[in-house]
Amino acid sequence: MTEIYYFESVDERTFVYAKSKVYECDEKLYEIEAKMGTHGFARISKSTIVNIRKIREIKPQLNGRFEALLDNGERQIVNRHYVSGLKDKFMENAK
């Protein structure tokens, strides 16, 4: 799990992104969220669940959204509806 950066759903297919590889997964995002939510993963948009341990930096954007810069250099948009959930995950993992 520590090598996973994020999960993304595109065209009804789910992908797992590692540092330099992408894999397809048979599970739906809501299933992944239920399993991985207690392991440092947080939903940041309707189509993305990110490993919060791989977030290097978070910057505010327009309209209440944020941009997360991951350790591998990728950027992911945190939708404003998921910002408070992401903050909660950070607080849980800081304990």
Tab-separated table of C-alpha atoms in Angstrom:
chain	number	residue	atom	x	y	z
A	1	MET	CA	0.000	0.000	0.000
A	2	THR	CA	2.876	2.386	0.635
A	3	GLU	CA	3.867	2.329	-3.047
A	4	ILE	CA	0.390	3.436	-4.197
A	5	TYR	CA	0.062	7.137	-4.941
A	6	TYR	CA	-3.611	7.291	-5.922
A	7	PHE	CA	-6.622	5.530	-7.405
A	8	GLU	CA	-8.544	7.081	-10.274
A	9	SER	CA	-11.745	6.182	-12.064
A	10	VAL	CA	-11.896	6.979	-15.791
A	11	ASP	CA	-14.672	5.830	-18.151
A	12	GLU	CA	-16.013	3.319	-15.606
A	13	ARG	CA	-12.550	1.750	-15.196
A	14	THR	CA	-10.439	2.051	-12.058
A	15	PHE	CA	-6.682	2.554	-12.181
A	16	VAL	CA	-4.008	2.296	-9.490
A	17	TYR	CA	-1.070	4.681	-9.867
A	18	ALA	CA	2.310	3.786	-8.392
A	19	LYS	CA	5.478	5.878	-8.732
A	20	SER	CA	6.183	4.880	-12.327
A	21	LYS	CA	3.505	2.303	-13.222
A	22	VAL	CA	-0.248	2.195	-13.723
A	23	TYR	CA	-2.412	-0.845	-13.069
A	24	GLU	CA	-6.076	-1.534	-13.732
A	25	CYS	CA	-8.207	-2.610	-10.786
A	26	ASP	CA	-11.529	-4.479	-10.785
A	27	GLU	CA	-12.932	-2.656	-7.752
A	28	LYS	CA	-15.023	0.518	-7.785
A	29	LEU	CA	-13.792	3.659	-6.025
A	30	TYR	CA	-16.394	3.420	-3.266
A	31	GLU	CA	-15.143	-0.105	-2.477
A	32	ILE	CA	-11.537	1.078	-2.409
A	33	GLU	CA	-12.481	4.041	-0.232
A	34	ALA	CA	-14.181	1.725	2.279
A	35	LYS	CA	-11.135	-0.561	2.470
A	36	MET	CA	-8.332	1.998	2.295
A	37	GLY	CA	-9.866	4.884	4.251
A	38	THR	CA	-8.300	3.684	7.487
A	39	HIS	CA	-4.875	3.280	5.840
A	40	GLY	CA	-4.122	6.926	5.022
A	41	PHE	CA	-6.126	7.270	1.813
A	42	ALA	CA	-8.643	10.061	1.260
A	43	ARG	CA	-11.096	10.924	-1.490
A	44	ILE	CA	-10.183	14.263	-3.093
A	45	SER	CA	-12.686	14.289	-5.966
A	46	LYS	CA	-15.501	12.242	-7.424
A	47	SER	CA	-12.959	10.242	-9.421
A	48	THR	CA	-9.801	10.204	-7.238
A	49	ILE	CA	-8.600	8.748	-3.934
A	50	VAL	CA	-5.097	9.788	-2.880
A	51	ASN	CA	-2.512	8.396	-0.455
A	52	ILE	CA	-2.034	11.314	1.935
A	53	ARG	CA	1.473	10.090	2.804
A	54	LYS	CA	2.494	10.850	-0.792
A	55	ILE	CA	1.354	14.488	-0.681
A	56	ARG	CA	4.348	16.806	-0.600
A	57	GLU	CA	2.514	20.131	-0.721
A	58	ILE	CA	-1.013	21.538	-0.922
A	59	LYS	CA	-1.759	24.929	-2.467
A	60	PRO	CA	-5.060	26.817	-2.570
A	61	GLN	CA	-6.606	27.377	-5.996
A	62	LEU	CA	-9.677	29.261	-7.196
A	63	ASN	CA	-13.234	28.494	-6.051
A	64	GLY	CA	-12.236	26.802	-2.802
A	65	ARG	CA	-10.287	24.032	-4.489
A	66	PHE	CA	-6.750	22.990	-3.637
A	67	GLU	CA	-3.926	21.467	-5.650
A	68	ALA	CA	-1.975	18.579	-4.147
A	69	LEU	CA	1.595	18.036	-5.340
A	70	LEU	CA	2.609	14.404	-4.901
A	71	ASP	CA	6.106	13.035	-4.226
A	72	ASN	CA	6.318	11.746	-7.814
A	73	GLY	CA	5.736	15.260	-9.227
A	74	GLU	CA	2.107	14.731	-10.262
A	75	ARG	CA	-0.515	17.313	-9.385
A	76	GLN	CA	-4.056	16.440	-8.328
A	77	ILE	CA	-6.962	18.828	-7.817
A	78	VAL	CA	-8.751	18.564	-4.476
A	79	ASN	CA	-12.395	19.403	-5.106
A	80	ARG	CA	-13.827	21.880	-2.595
A	81	HIS	CA	-16.419	19.336	-1.421
A	82	TYR	CA	-13.630	16.999	-0.257
A	83	VAL	CA	-11.296	19.533	1.405
A	84	SER	CA	-12.686	19.051	4.928
A	85	GLY	CA	-12.463	15.247	4.612
A	86	LEU	CA	-8.840	15.549	3.528
A	87	LYS	CA	-8.077	17.800	6.504
A	88	ASP	CA	-9.697	15.234	8.800
A	89	LYS	CA	-7.489	12.472	7.345
A	90	PHE	CA	-4.389	14.572	7.988
A	91	MET	CA	-5.476	15.103	11.591
A	92	GLU	CA	-6.167	11.366	12.070
A	93	ASN	CA	-2.732	10.443	10.761
A	94	ALA	CA	-0.974	13.108	12.826
A	95	LYS	CA	-2.029	11.321	16.024
